Amino acid sequence: MQLTILATLIASAAAFAPSQVAQTSTALNAFESELGVQAPLGFFDPLGLLDDADQERFDRLRYVELKHGRICQLAFLGNIVTRAGYHLPGTIDKAGTTFDSIPNGYAAIQAMPGAGLAQLILFVGFLELGVMKDATGEAEFPGDF
């Protein structure tokens, strides 16, 4: 009886011993030392965008993420400002449509004249392709435009 109790105690103690985890080498280990990698997740790439990627692809995706994040921050600020009642003075077209007559949010897209929407899309494209980039190649850190 005592031998059975001793064997049960030893078996239950073994259940709480730490298990040995084998270190595996994956493509994601290449980016484990990058800025933003932290415990407990480590390098987090749930969509697998960096599977079999090199450092150049990683840097490009980080650059694009920072740039689009800043654009989203400006868009959110613009939404807050217009909902607070601040609008540009004057008219948006030659027909006399004023800026403050355009509604807020997604309703503005349908109320905006077609030429105004085209100008907006062209301006954003110009910013994306011509202005918001590291033209000199001398950026000190990711996002230094």
PDB file of C-alpha atoms in Angstrom, residues 36-104:
ATOM      1  CA  GLY A  36       8.515  45.938 -31.621  1.00  0.00           C
ATOM      2  CA  VAL A  37       9.088  42.237 -31.017  1.00  0.00           C
ATOM      3  CA  GLN A  38       8.123  41.490 -27.437  1.00  0.00           C
ATOM      4  CA  ALA A  39       7.033  38.668 -25.171  1.00  0.00           C
ATOM      5  CA  PRO A  40       4.853  36.661 -25.053  1.00  0.00           C
ATOM      6  CA  LEU A  41       4.127  36.650 -28.784  1.00  0.00           C
ATOM      7  CA  GLY A  42       7.569  37.372 -30.138  1.00  0.00           C
ATOM      8  CA  PHE A  43       7.471  38.274 -33.808  1.00  0.00           C
ATOM      9  CA  PHE A  44       3.764  38.422 -34.717  1.00  0.00           C
ATOM     10  CA  ASP A  45       2.886  37.775 -38.358  1.00  0.00           C
ATOM     11  CA  PRO A  46      -0.568  36.132 -38.346  1.00  0.00           C
ATOM     12  CA  LEU A  47      -1.134  36.482 -42.105  1.00  0.00           C
ATOM     13  CA  GLY A  48       2.262  35.063 -43.038  1.00  0.00           C
ATOM     14  CA  LEU A  49       3.239  38.119 -45.090  1.00  0.00           C
ATOM     15  CA  LEU A  50       6.890  37.583 -44.239  1.00  0.00           C
ATOM     16  CA  ASP A  51       7.147  33.849 -44.842  1.00  0.00           C
ATOM     17  CA  ASP A  52      10.329  33.351 -46.874  1.00  0.00           C
ATOM     18  CA  ALA A  53      10.952  37.124 -46.880  1.00  0.00           C
ATOM     19  CA  ASP A  54      14.268  38.918 -46.724  1.00  0.00           C
ATOM     20  CA  GLN A  55      15.259  42.059 -44.803  1.00  0.00           C
ATOM     21  CA  GLU A  56      14.392  44.309 -47.765  1.00  0.00           C
ATOM     22  CA  ARG A  57      10.782  43.066 -47.854  1.00  0.00           C
ATOM     23  CA  PHE A  58      10.499  43.460 -44.069  1.00  0.00           C
ATOM     24  CA  ASP A  59      11.770  47.048 -44.263  1.00  0.00           C
ATOM     25  CA  ARG A  60       9.368  47.858 -47.122  1.00  0.00           C
ATOM     26  CA  LEU A  61       6.335  46.538 -45.220  1.00  0.00           C
ATOM     27  CA  ARG A  62       7.378  48.406 -42.065  1.00  0.00           C
ATOM     28  CA  TYR A  63       7.773  51.616 -44.109  1.00  0.00           C
ATOM     29  CA  VAL A  64       4.328  51.218 -45.704  1.00  0.00           C
ATOM     30  CA  GLU A  65       2.715  50.434 -42.335  1.00  0.00           C
ATOM     31  CA  LEU A  66       4.122  53.586 -40.766  1.00  0.00           C
ATOM     32  CA  LYS A  67       3.136  55.766 -43.708  1.00  0.00           C
ATOM     33  CA  HIS A  68      -0.421  54.480 -43.867  1.00  0.00           C
ATOM     34  CA  GLY A  69      -0.749  54.717 -40.101  1.00  0.00           C
ATOM     35  CA  ARG A  70       0.108  58.408 -40.270  1.00  0.00           C
ATOM     36  CA  ILE A  71      -2.379  58.939 -43.088  1.00  0.00           C
ATOM     37  CA  CYS A  72      -5.098  57.260 -40.992  1.00  0.00           C
ATOM     38  CA  GLN A  73      -4.260  59.511 -38.036  1.00  0.00           C
ATOM     39  CA  LEU A  74      -4.672  62.595 -40.225  1.00  0.00           C
ATOM     40  CA  ALA A  75      -7.946  61.279 -41.651  1.00  0.00           C
ATOM     41  CA  PHE A  76      -9.292  60.660 -38.146  1.00  0.00           C
ATOM     42  CA  LEU A  77      -8.273  64.156 -37.077  1.00  0.00           C
ATOM     43  CA  GLY A  78     -10.007  65.611 -40.145  1.00  0.00           C
ATOM     44  CA  ASN A  79     -13.167  63.692 -39.272  1.00  0.00           C
ATOM     45  CA  ILE A  80     -13.114  64.991 -35.684  1.00  0.00           C
ATOM     46  CA  VAL A  81     -12.535  68.592 -36.804  1.00  0.00           C
ATOM     47  CA  THR A  82     -15.369  68.609 -39.340  1.00  0.00           C
ATOM     48  CA  ARG A  83     -17.778  66.940 -36.902  1.00  0.00           C
ATOM     49  CA  ALA A  84     -16.916  69.693 -34.414  1.00  0.00           C
ATOM     50  CA  GLY A  85     -18.268  72.184 -36.957  1.00  0.00           C
ATOM     51  CA  TYR A  86     -15.082  73.606 -38.452  1.00  0.00           C
ATOM     52  CA  HIS A  87     -15.183  73.791 -42.250  1.00  0.00           C
ATOM     53  CA  LEU A  88     -13.164  75.523 -44.936  1.00  0.00           C
ATOM     54  CA  PRO A  89     -14.607  78.871 -46.021  1.00  0.00           C
ATOM     55  CA  GLY A  90     -15.902  79.349 -49.539  1.00  0.00           C
ATOM     56  CA  THR A  91     -17.340  77.030 -52.134  1.00  0.00           C
ATOM     57  CA  ILE A  92     -16.252  73.631 -53.355  1.00  0.00           C
ATOM     58  CA  ASP A  93     -17.393  74.141 -56.966  1.00  0.00           C
ATOM     59  CA  LYS A  94     -18.533  76.856 -59.374  1.00  0.00           C
ATOM     60  CA  ALA A  95     -22.180  75.974 -58.739  1.00  0.00           C
ATOM     61  CA  GLY A  96     -21.879  77.495 -55.261  1.00  0.00           C
ATOM     62  CA  THR A  97     -21.828  74.369 -53.087  1.00  0.00           C
ATOM     63  CA  THR A  98     -20.246  75.460 -49.795  1.00  0.00           C
ATOM     64  CA  PHE A  99     -17.925  73.274 -47.752  1.00  0.00           C
ATOM     65  CA  ASP A 100     -20.215  73.391 -44.736  1.00  0.00           C
ATOM     66  CA  SER A 101     -23.134  72.037 -46.802  1.00  0.00           C
ATOM     67  CA  ILE A 102     -21.248  68.764 -47.345  1.00  0.00           C
ATOM     68  CA  PRO A 103     -22.281  66.212 -44.665  1.00  0.00           C
ATOM     69  CA  ASN A 104     -19.851  64.371 -42.397  1.00  0.00           C
TER      70      ASN A 104
END
